[in-house]
């Protein structure tokens, strides 16, 4: 058994202590925002915050997470209101979205330590692999998120999860609803 706090709630995993935290979160806690990418710590898709530090959950066992505070992308913000989430949407720095949860976690950890990082610090703190190659936009988005954190820029309105595109376009004018071709 491993006890920890996940997204602000106490949880007890009755699993083999050597179970990677990734699988405990995904399979036992149904927190599927944390993605399985490579399983060897190279890609960063499985990043979670453990006591505020961004760690690759495929490399952390539940025994190592015992007694610690774990935050997944679901626990960071349920309504996409975290500045990193807002900026990623605003700058359209997301394509397929598979790597996005890990990037959000790594960027959130960086901004918690330093709300005004430069491009080199962002590259070092967010080593996640992105198949779509959105790296220049990621840097812009994280810099924008820093400005939001520092209150130099207002929060960016983003549609709530489950919002239809046509409704999102009304709520967030930067989004344009395209009519399907007939």
Coordinates of N, CA, C and O in Angstrom, one line a residue:
X1 N 0.8 -1.2 0.0 CA 0.0 0.0 0.0 C 0.9 1.2 0.0 O 1.9 1.3 0.7
X2 N 0.5 2.2 -0.8 CA 1.2 3.5 -0.8 C 0.1 4.6 -0.7 O -0.9 4.6 -1.4
X3 N 0.4 5.4 0.3 CA -0.5 6.6 0.6 C 0.1 7.9 0.2 O 1.3 8.1 0.4
X4 N -0.7 8.7 -0.5 CA -0.2 10.0 -0.9 C -1.4 10.9 -1.1 O -2.5 10.4 -1.1
X5 N -1.1 12.1 -1.4 CA -2.2 13.1 -1.7 C -2.1 13.3 -3.2 O -1.0 13.7 -3.7
X6 N -3.2 13.1 -3.9 CA -3.2 13.3 -5.4 C -4.3 14.3 -5.7 O -5.5 14.1 -5.3
X7 N -3.9 15.4 -6.3 CA -4.8 16.5 -6.6 C -5.6 17.0 -5.4 O -6.8 17.2 -5.5
X8 N -4.9 17.1 -4.3 CA -5.5 17.6 -3.1 C -6.3 16.6 -2.3 O -6.9 16.9 -1.2
X9 N -6.4 15.3 -2.7 CA -7.2 14.3 -2.0 C -6.3 13.2 -1.5 O -5.5 12.7 -2.3
X10 N -6.5 12.7 -0.3 CA -5.7 11.5 0.1 C -6.1 10.3 -0.7 O -7.3 10.1 -0.9
X11 N -5.1 9.5 -1.0 CA -5.4 8.3 -1.8 C -4.5 7.2 -1.3 O -3.4 7.5 -0.9
X12 N -5.0 6.0 -1.4 CA -4.2 4.8 -1.0 C -4.2 3.8 -2.2 O -5.3 3.4 -2.6
X13 N -3.0 3.5 -2.7 CA -2.9 2.6 -3.8 C -2.6 1.2 -3.2 O -1.6 1.1 -2.5
X14 N -3.4 0.2 -3.4 CA -3.1 -1.1 -3.0 C -2.6 -1.9 -4.2 O -3.2 -2.8 -4.7
X15 N -1.4 -1.5 -4.5 CA -0.7 -2.1 -5.6 C 0.8 -2.4 -5.2 O 1.2 -2.0 -4.1
X16 N 1.4 -3.2 -6.0 CA 2.9 -3.5 -5.8 C 3.6 -2.2 -5.6 O 3.4 -1.3 -6.4
X17 N 4.4 -2.0 -4.6 CA 5.1 -0.8 -4.3 C 6.0 -0.4 -5.5 O 6.4 0.8 -5.6
X18 N 6.4 -1.3 -6.4 CA 7.3 -1.0 -7.5 C 6.5 -0.5 -8.7 O 7.1 -0.2 -9.7
X19 N 5.2 -0.4 -8.6 CA 4.3 0.1 -9.7 C 4.7 1.5 -10.0 O 4.8 2.3 -9.1
X20 N 5.0 1.8 -11.3 CA 5.2 3.2 -11.7 C 4.0 4.1 -11.3 O 2.9 3.7 -11.5
X21 N 4.3 5.2 -10.8 CA 3.2 6.2 -10.5 C 2.3 6.4 -11.7 O 1.1 6.6 -11.5
X22 N 2.9 6.5 -12.9 CA 2.1 6.6 -14.1 C 0.9 5.7 -14.1 O -0.2 6.1 -14.4
X23 N 1.2 4.4 -13.9 CA 0.1 3.4 -14.1 C -0.8 3.4 -12.9 O -2.0 3.2 -13.1
X24 N -0.4 3.8 -11.7 CA -1.3 3.9 -10.6 C -2.3 5.1 -10.9 O -3.5 4.9 -10.6
X25 N -1.8 6.2 -11.4 CA -2.6 7.3 -11.7 C -3.6 7.0 -12.8 O -4.8 7.2 -12.7
X26 N -3.1 6.4 -13.9 CA -4.0 6.1 -15.0 C -4.9 5.0 -14.8 O -6.1 5.1 -15.0
X27 N -4.4 3.9 -14.3 CA -5.3 2.7 -14.2 C -6.1 2.5 -12.9 O -7.2 2.1 -12.9
X28 N -5.5 2.9 -11.8 CA -6.1 2.8 -10.5 C -6.9 4.0 -10.1 O -8.0 3.9 -9.5
X29 N -6.4 5.2 -10.5 CA -7.1 6.5 -10.1 C -7.9 7.1 -11.2 O -8.6 8.1 -11.1
X30 N -7.8 6.5 -12.4 CA -8.5 7.0 -13.6 C -8.2 8.4 -14.0 O -9.0 9.1 -14.5
X31 N -7.0 8.8 -13.7 CA -6.5 10.1 -14.1 C -5.7 10.0 -15.4 O -4.5 9.9 -15.4
X32 N -6.4 10.0 -16.5 CA -5.8 9.7 -17.8 C -5.2 10.8 -18.5 O -4.7 10.7 -19.6
X33 N -5.2 12.0 -17.9 CA -4.5 13.2 -18.5 C -3.0 12.9 -18.5 O -2.3 13.5 -19.4
X34 N -2.5 12.2 -17.6 CA -1.0 11.9 -17.6 C -0.9 10.8 -18.6 O -1.5 9.7 -18.6
X35 N -0.1 11.1 -19.7 CA 0.1 10.2 -20.8 C 1.3 9.2 -20.7 O 2.3 9.6 -20.2
X36 N 1.1 8.1 -21.3 CA 2.2 7.1 -21.5 C 2.8 7.4 -22.8 O 2.1 7.4 -23.8
X37 N 4.1 7.8 -22.8 CA 4.8 8.1 -24.1 C 5.8 7.0 -24.4 O 5.6 6.2 -25.3
X38 N 6.9 7.1 -23.7 CA 8.0 6.2 -24.0 C 8.3 5.1 -22.9 O 8.8 4.1 -23.2
X39 N 7.9 5.5 -21.7 CA 8.1 4.5 -20.6 C 9.6 4.5 -20.0 O 9.8 3.8 -19.1
X40 N 10.4 5.3 -20.6 CA 11.8 5.4 -20.1 C 12.3 6.8 -19.7 O 13.5 7.0 -19.5
X41 N 11.4 7.7 -19.6 CA 11.7 9.1 -19.1 C 12.2 10.0 -20.2 O 12.7 11.1 -19.8
X42 N 12.2 9.6 -21.4 CA 12.8 10.5 -22.5 C 11.8 11.6 -23.0 O 12.2 12.7 -23.3
X43 N 10.5 11.3 -23.1 CA 9.6 12.2 -23.8 C 8.9 13.2 -22.9 O 8.6 14.3 -23.4
X44 N 8.7 12.9 -21.6 CA 8.0 13.9 -20.7 C 6.5 13.9 -20.8 O 5.9 14.7 -20.1
X45 N 5.9 13.0 -21.6 CA 4.4 13.0 -21.7 C 3.8 12.7 -20.3 O 2.6 13.1 -20.1
X46 N 4.5 12.0 -19.5 CA 3.9 11.5 -18.2 C 4.2 12.4 -17.0 O 4.0 12.1 -15.9
X47 N 4.7 13.7 -17.3 CA 5.1 14.6 -16.2 C 3.9 14.8 -15.2 O 2.8 15.1 -15.7
X48 N 4.2 14.8 -14.0 CA 3.3 15.2 -12.9 C 4.2 16.1 -11.9 O 5.4 16.0 -11.9
X49 N 3.5 16.8 -11.1 CA 4.2 17.5 -10.0 C 4.2 16.6 -8.8 O 3.2 16.1 -8.4
X50 N 5.4 16.4 -8.2 CA 5.5 15.7 -7.0 C 6.2 16.7 -6.0 O 7.3 17.1 -6.2
X51 N 5.4 17.1 -5.0 CA 5.9 18.1 -4.1 C 6.4 19.4 -4.8 O 7.3 20.0 -4.5
X52 N 5.7 19.7 -5.9 CA 5.9 20.9 -6.7 C 7.0 20.8 -7.8 O 7.2 21.7 -8.6
X53 N 7.7 19.7 -7.8 CA 8.7 19.4 -8.8 C 8.1 18.6 -10.0 O 7.4 17.6 -9.7
X54 N 8.4 19.0 -11.2 CA 8.0 18.2 -12.4 C 8.8 17.0 -12.5 O 10.0 17.0 -12.6
X55 N 8.2 15.8 -12.4 CA 8.9 14.5 -12.5 C 8.2 13.6 -13.5 O 7.0 13.7 -13.7
X56 N 8.9 12.8 -14.1 CA 8.4 11.8 -15.1 C 7.8 10.6 -14.3 O 8.6 9.9 -13.7
X57 N 6.5 10.5 -14.3 CA 5.8 9.5 -13.5 C 6.1 8.1 -13.9 O 5.8 7.2 -13.1
X58 N 6.6 7.9 -15.1 CA 7.0 6.5 -15.5 C 8.3 6.1 -14.8 O 8.5 4.8 -14.7
X59 N 9.0 7.0 -14.2 CA 10.3 6.7 -13.5 C 10.1 6.7 -12.0 O 11.1 6.4 -11.3
X60 N 9.0 7.1 -11.5 CA 8.8 7.2 -10.0 C 7.8 6.1 -9.6 O 6.7 5.9 -10.2
X61 N 8.2 5.3 -8.6 CA 7.3 4.2 -8.2 C 6.4 4.8 -7.1 O 6.6 5.9 -6.6
X62 N 5.3 4.1 -6.9 CA 4.4 4.5 -5.9 C 5.0 4.5 -4.5 O 4.7 5.3 -3.6
X63 N 6.0 3.6 -4.3 CA 6.7 3.6 -3.0 C 7.5 4.9 -2.8 O 7.6 5.4 -1.7
X64 N 8.1 5.4 -3.9 CA 8.9 6.6 -3.8 C 7.9 7.8 -3.7 O 8.4 8.9 -3.1
X65 N 6.7 7.7 -4.1 CA 5.7 8.8 -3.9 C 5.0 8.8 -2.6 O 4.2 9.7 -2.3
X66 N 5.2 7.8 -1.8 CA 4.6 7.6 -0.5 C 4.7 8.9 0.3 O 5.8 9.4 0.5
X67 N 3.5 9.3 0.8 CA 3.5 10.5 1.7 C 3.7 11.8 1.0 O 3.8 12.9 1.7
X68 N 3.8 11.9 -0.3 CA 4.0 13.1 -1.0 C 2.8 13.7 -1.7 O 1.7 13.0 -1.7
X69 N 2.9 14.9 -2.1 CA 1.8 15.6 -2.8 C 2.0 15.5 -4.3 O 3.0 15.9 -4.8
X70 N 1.0 14.8 -5.0 CA 1.1 14.6 -6.4 C 0.0 15.5 -7.1 O -1.1 15.4 -6.7
X71 N 0.4 16.2 -8.1 CA -0.6 17.0 -8.9 C -0.5 16.6 -10.4 O 0.6 16.6 -10.9
X72 N -1.6 16.1 -10.9 CA -1.7 15.8 -12.3 C -2.2 17.0 -13.1 O -2.7 18.0 -12.5
X73 N -2.3 16.9 -14.4 CA -2.9 18.0 -15.2 C -4.3 18.2 -14.8 O -4.8 19.4 -14.8
X74 N -5.0 17.2 -14.4 CA -6.4 17.4 -14.0 C -6.5 18.2 -12.7 O -7.4 19.0 -12.5
X75 N -5.5 18.1 -11.8 CA -5.5 18.8 -10.6 C -5.0 20.2 -10.7 O -5.2 21.0 -9.8
X76 N -4.3 20.5 -11.7 CA -3.7 21.8 -12.0 C -4.9 22.8 -12.2 O -4.9 23.9 -11.6
X77 N -5.8 22.4 -13.0 CA -7.0 23.2 -13.2 C -8.0 22.4 -14.0 O -7.7 21.8 -15.1
X78 N -9.2 22.3 -13.5 CA -10.3 21.5 -14.1 C -10.9 22.3 -15.3 O -11.5 21.8 -16.1
X79 N -10.8 23.6 -15.2 CA -11.5 24.5 -16.2 C -10.6 25.2 -17.1 O -10.9 26.2 -17.7
X80 N -9.3 24.7 -17.3 CA -8.3 25.4 -18.1 C -7.9 26.8 -17.7 O -7.6 27.6 -18.6
X81 N -8.1 27.1 -16.5 CA -7.8 28.5 -16.0 C -6.4 28.7 -15.6 O -6.0 29.9 -15.3
X82 N -5.5 27.7 -15.6 CA -4.1 27.9 -15.3 C -3.5 28.8 -16.4 O -3.8 28.6 -17.6
X83 N -2.7 29.7 -16.0 CA -2.0 30.6 -17.1 C -1.3 29.8 -18.2 O -1.4 30.3 -19.4
X84 N -0.7 28.7 -17.9 CA -0.1 27.9 -19.0 C -1.1 27.4 -19.9 O -0.9 27.5 -21.2
X85 N -2.2 26.9 -19.4 CA -3.2 26.3 -20.3 C -3.8 27.5 -21.1 O -4.1 27.3 -22.3
X86 N -4.1 28.6 -20.5 CA -4.6 29.7 -21.2 C -3.7 30.2 -22.4 O -4.2 30.4 -23.5
X87 N -2.4 30.3 -22.1 CA -1.5 30.8 -23.1 C -1.3 29.8 -24.2 O -1.1 30.1 -25.4
X88 N -1.3 28.5 -23.9 CA -1.1 27.5 -24.9 C -2.3 27.5 -25.9 O -2.1 27.4 -27.1
X89 N -3.5 27.8 -25.4 CA -4.7 27.9 -26.3 C -4.6 29.2 -27.1 O -4.7 29.2 -28.3
X90 N -4.2 30.3 -26.4 CA -4.2 31.6 -27.0 C -3.2 31.7 -28.1 O -3.4 32.3 -29.2
X91 N -2.0 31.0 -28.0 CA -1.0 31.1 -29.0 C -1.1 30.0 -30.0 O -0.2 29.8 -30.9
X92 N -2.1 29.1 -29.8 CA -2.3 28.0 -30.7 C -1.0 27.1 -30.7 O -0.6 26.6 -31.8
X93 N -0.4 26.9 -29.6 CA 0.8 26.1 -29.4 C 0.5 24.6 -29.3 O 1.4 23.9 -28.9
X94 N -0.7 24.2 -29.6 CA -1.1 22.8 -29.4 C -1.5 22.3 -30.8 O -2.3 22.9 -31.5
X95 N -1.0 21.1 -31.1 CA -1.5 20.5 -32.3 C -2.2 19.2 -32.0 O -3.4 19.2 -31.7
X96 N -1.5 18.1 -32.0 CA -2.2 16.8 -31.7 C -2.6 16.7 -30.2 O -3.6 16.1 -29.9
X97 N -1.9 17.4 -29.3 CA -2.3 17.4 -27.9 C -1.7 16.3 -27.1 O -1.9 16.4 -25.8
X98 N -1.1 15.3 -27.6 CA -0.6 14.2 -26.8 C 0.4 14.6 -25.8 O 0.3 14.2 -24.6
X99 N 1.3 15.4 -26.2 CA 2.4 15.9 -25.2 C 2.0 17.0 -24.3 O 2.6 17.3 -23.3
X100 N 0.8 17.6 -24.6 CA 0.4 18.8 -23.9 C 0.3 18.7 -22.4 O 0.8 19.6 -21.7
X101 N -0.3 17.6 -21.8 CA -0.3 17.6 -20.4 C 1.0 17.6 -19.7 O 1.2 18.3 -18.7
X102 N 2.0 16.9 -20.2 CA 3.4 16.9 -19.7 C 4.0 18.3 -19.8 O 4.7 18.8 -18.9
X103 N 3.8 18.9 -20.9 CA 4.3 20.3 -21.2 C 3.7 21.3 -20.2 O 4.4 22.1 -19.6
X104 N 2.4 21.2 -20.0 CA 1.7 22.1 -19.1 C 2.3 21.9 -17.7 O 2.6 22.9 -17.0
X105 N 2.5 20.7 -17.2 CA 3.1 20.4 -15.9 C 4.5 21.0 -15.8 O 4.8 21.7 -14.8
X106 N 5.3 20.7 -16.8 CA 6.7 21.2 -16.7 C 6.7 22.7 -16.7 O 7.5 23.3 -15.9
X107 N 5.9 23.4 -17.5 CA 5.9 24.8 -17.6 C 5.3 25.4 -16.3 O 5.8 26.4 -15.8
X108 N 4.3 24.8 -15.7 CA 3.7 25.3 -14.4 C 4.8 25.2 -13.3 O 4.9 26.1 -12.5
X109 N 5.6 24.1 -13.3 CA 6.6 24.0 -12.3 C 7.7 25.1 -12.5 O 8.1 25.7 -11.5
X110 N 8.0 25.4 -13.7 CA 9.0 26.4 -14.0 C 8.5 27.8 -13.6 O 9.2 28.5 -12.9
X111 N 7.2 28.1 -13.9 CA 6.7 29.4 -13.6 C 6.5 29.6 -12.1 O 6.5 30.7 -11.5
X112 N 6.2 28.5 -11.4 CA 6.1 28.6 -9.9 C 7.5 28.9 -9.3 O 7.5 29.6 -8.3
X113 N 8.6 28.5 -9.9 CA 9.9 28.9 -9.4 C 10.4 30.2 -9.9 O 11.0 30.9 -9.2
X114 N 10.0 30.5 -11.2 CA 10.5 31.7 -11.8 C 9.4 32.2 -12.8 O 9.3 31.7 -13.9
X115 N 8.7 33.2 -12.4 CA 7.6 33.7 -13.3 C 8.1 34.5 -14.5 O 7.3 35.0 -15.3
X116 N 9.4 34.7 -14.6 CA 9.9 35.5 -15.7 C 11.1 34.8 -16.4 O 12.2 35.3 -16.5
X117 N 10.9 33.6 -16.8 CA 12.0 32.8 -17.5 C 12.3 33.3 -18.9 O 11.4 33.8 -19.6
X118 N 13.6 33.2 -19.2 CA 14.0 33.5 -20.6 C 13.8 32.3 -21.5 O 13.6 31.2 -21.0
X119 N 14.0 32.4 -22.8 CA 13.9 31.3 -23.7 C 14.8 30.1 -23.4 O 14.4 29.0 -23.4
X120 N 16.0 30.4 -23.0 CA 17.0 29.3 -22.7 C 16.5 28.6 -21.4 O 16.6 27.3 -21.3
X121 N 16.0 29.3 -20.4 CA 15.5 28.6 -19.2 C 14.3 27.8 -19.5 O 14.1 26.7 -19.0
X122 N 13.4 28.3 -20.4 CA 12.2 27.5 -20.8 C 12.7 26.2 -21.5 O 12.2 25.2 -21.1
X123 N 13.6 26.3 -22.4 CA 14.1 25.1 -23.1 C 14.6 24.1 -22.1 O 14.4 22.9 -22.3
X124 N 15.4 24.6 -21.1 CA 16.0 23.7 -20.1 C 14.9 23.0 -19.2 O 15.0 21.9 -18.9
X125 N 13.9 23.8 -18.8 CA 12.9 23.3 -17.9 C 11.8 22.6 -18.5 O 11.1 21.8 -17.8
X126 N 11.6 22.7 -19.8 CA 10.5 22.0 -20.5 C 11.2 21.2 -21.6 O 11.2 21.5 -22.8
X127 N 11.8 20.0 -21.2 CA 12.5 19.2 -22.2 C 11.6 18.2 -22.9 O 12.1 17.3 -23.6
X128 N 10.4 18.4 -22.8 CA 9.4 17.4 -23.4 C 9.6 17.3 -24.9 O 9.8 18.3 -25.6
X129 N 9.3 16.1 -25.4 CA 9.4 15.9 -26.9 C 8.0 16.1 -27.4 O 7.0 15.7 -26.9
X130 N 7.9 16.8 -28.6 CA 6.7 17.1 -29.2 C 6.8 16.6 -30.7 O 7.6 17.2 -31.4
X131 N 6.0 15.7 -31.1 CA 6.0 15.1 -32.4 C 5.7 16.2 -33.5 O 6.1 16.1 -34.6
X132 N 4.8 17.1 -33.1 CA 4.4 18.1 -34.0 C 5.3 19.3 -34.2 O 5.2 20.1 -35.1
X133 N 6.3 19.4 -33.3 CA 7.4 20.4 -33.5 C 6.9 21.8 -33.2 O 7.3 22.7 -33.9
X134 N 6.1 22.0 -32.2 CA 5.6 23.4 -31.9 C 6.5 24.2 -31.0 O 6.1 25.1 -30.4
X135 N 7.8 23.8 -30.9 CA 8.7 24.4 -29.9 C 8.7 26.0 -29.9 O 8.7 26.6 -28.9
X136 N 8.8 26.6 -31.1 CA 8.8 28.1 -31.0 C 7.5 28.7 -30.4 O 7.6 29.6 -29.6
X137 N 6.4 28.1 -30.7 CA 5.2 28.6 -30.1 C 5.1 28.2 -28.6 O 4.5 29.0 -27.9
X138 N 5.7 27.1 -28.2 CA 5.7 26.8 -26.8 C 6.4 27.8 -26.0 O 6.0 28.2 -24.9
X139 N 7.6 28.3 -26.5 CA 8.3 29.3 -25.8 C 7.5 30.6 -25.7 O 7.4 31.2 -24.7
X140 N 6.9 31.0 -26.8 CA 6.0 32.2 -26.8 C 4.9 32.0 -25.8 O 4.5 32.9 -25.0
X141 N 4.3 30.8 -25.8 CA 3.1 30.6 -24.9 C 3.6 30.6 -23.4 O 2.9 31.2 -22.6
X142 N 4.7 30.1 -23.1 CA 5.2 30.1 -21.7 C 5.6 31.5 -21.3 O 5.4 31.9 -20.2
X143 N 6.2 32.2 -22.2 CA 6.5 33.6 -21.9 C 5.2 34.4 -21.6 O 5.2 35.2 -20.7
X144 N 4.2 34.1 -22.4 CA 2.9 34.8 -22.2 C 2.3 34.4 -20.8 O 1.8 35.2 -20.1
X145 N 2.4 33.1 -20.5 CA 1.9 32.6 -19.3 C 2.6 33.3 -18.1 O 2.0 33.7 -17.1
X146 N 3.9 33.5 -18.3 CA 4.7 34.3 -17.2 C 4.1 35.7 -17.1 O 4.0 36.2 -15.9
X147 N 3.8 36.3 -18.2 CA 3.3 37.7 -18.1 C 1.9 37.7 -17.4 O 1.6 38.6 -16.6
X148 N 1.1 36.6 -17.6 CA -0.2 36.5 -16.9 C 0.1 36.3 -15.4 O -0.6 36.9 -14.6
X149 N 1.0 35.4 -15.1 CA 1.3 35.1 -13.7 C 1.8 36.4 -13.0 O 1.4 36.7 -11.8
X150 N 2.6 37.2 -13.7 CA 3.2 38.4 -13.1 C 2.1 39.6 -13.2 O 2.4 40.7 -12.7
X151 N 1.0 39.3 -13.7 CA -0.1 40.3 -13.8 C 0.2 41.5 -14.7 O -0.2 42.6 -14.6
X152 N 1.1 41.2 -15.7 CA 1.5 42.2 -16.7 C 0.5 42.1 -17.9 O 0.5 43.0 -18.8
X153 N -0.2 41.0 -17.9 CA -1.2 40.8 -19.0 C -2.4 40.1 -18.4 O -2.3 39.3 -17.5
X154 N -3.6 40.4 -18.9 CA -4.8 39.8 -18.3 C -4.9 38.3 -18.7 O -4.3 37.9 -19.7
X155 N -5.6 37.6 -17.9 CA -5.8 36.2 -18.2 C -6.5 36.1 -19.6 O -7.3 37.0 -20.0
X156 N -6.2 35.0 -20.3 CA -6.8 34.8 -21.6 C -8.1 34.0 -21.4 O -8.0 32.9 -20.8
X157 N -9.2 34.4 -21.9 CA -10.4 33.6 -21.8 C -10.3 32.4 -22.7 O -9.9 32.5 -23.9
X158 N -10.6 31.2 -22.1 CA -10.6 30.0 -22.9 C -11.9 29.3 -22.6 O -12.4 29.3 -21.6
X159 N -12.4 28.6 -23.6 CA -13.7 27.9 -23.5 C -13.5 26.7 -22.5 O -12.4 26.1 -22.4
X160 N -14.5 26.4 -21.7 CA -14.5 25.3 -20.8 C -14.5 24.0 -21.5 O -14.9 23.9 -22.7
X161 N -14.0 23.0 -20.9 CA -14.0 21.6 -21.5 C -15.4 21.3 -22.0 O -16.4 21.5 -21.3
X162 N -15.5 20.6 -23.1 CA -16.8 20.2 -23.6 C -17.5 21.2 -24.4 O -18.7 21.0 -24.9
X163 N -17.0 22.4 -24.6 CA -17.7 23.5 -25.3 C -17.6 23.2 -26.8 O -16.5 22.9 -27.3
X164 N -18.7 23.4 -27.5 CA -18.7 23.2 -28.9 C -18.0 24.4 -29.6 O -18.0 25.5 -29.1
X165 N -17.4 24.1 -30.7 CA -16.6 25.2 -31.4 C -17.5 26.4 -31.7 O -17.0 27.5 -31.5
X166 N -18.7 26.2 -32.1 CA -19.5 27.4 -32.4 C -19.8 28.2 -31.2 O -19.8 29.4 -31.2
X167 N -19.9 27.6 -30.0 CA -20.2 28.3 -28.8 C -18.9 28.9 -28.3 O -18.9 30.0 -27.7
X168 N -17.7 28.2 -28.5 CA -16.4 28.8 -28.1 C -16.1 30.0 -28.8 O -15.6 31.0 -28.3
X169 N -16.5 30.1 -30.1 CA -16.2 31.3 -30.9 C -16.9 32.5 -30.4 O -16.4 33.6 -30.5
X170 N -18.1 32.3 -29.9 CA -18.9 33.4 -29.3 C -18.2 33.8 -28.0 O -18.2 35.0 -27.7
X171 N -17.8 32.9 -27.2 CA -17.2 33.2 -25.9 C -15.8 33.8 -26.0 O -15.4 34.6 -25.2
X172 N -15.0 33.3 -27.0 CA -13.7 33.7 -27.2 C -13.5 34.1 -28.6 O -13.3 33.3 -29.5
X173 N -13.6 35.4 -28.9 CA -13.6 35.9 -30.3 C -12.4 35.5 -31.1 O -12.5 35.4 -32.3
X174 N -11.3 35.1 -30.5 CA -10.1 34.7 -31.3 C -10.3 33.4 -32.0 O -9.7 33.1 -33.0
X175 N -11.3 32.6 -31.5 CA -11.6 31.3 -32.1 C -12.7 31.6 -33.2 O -13.6 32.3 -33.0
X176 N -12.5 31.0 -34.3 CA -13.4 31.1 -35.4 C -14.1 29.8 -35.7 O -13.4 28.8 -35.9
X177 N -15.4 29.8 -35.7 CA -16.2 28.6 -36.0 C -16.2 28.5 -37.5 O -16.7 29.4 -38.2
X178 N -15.8 27.4 -38.0 CA -15.8 27.1 -39.5 C -17.1 26.2 -39.7 O -17.3 25.3 -39.0
X179 N -17.8 26.6 -40.7 CA -18.9 25.8 -41.1 C -18.4 24.6 -41.9 O -17.5 24.7 -42.7
X180 N -19.0 23.4 -41.7 CA -18.5 22.2 -42.4 C -18.8 22.4 -43.9 O -19.9 23.0 -44.3
X181 N -17.9 21.9 -44.8 CA -18.2 22.0 -46.2 C -19.3 21.1 -46.6 O -19.5 20.0 -46.0
X182 N -20.1 21.5 -47.5 CA -21.3 20.7 -47.9 C -21.1 20.2 -49.3 O -20.5 20.7 -50.1

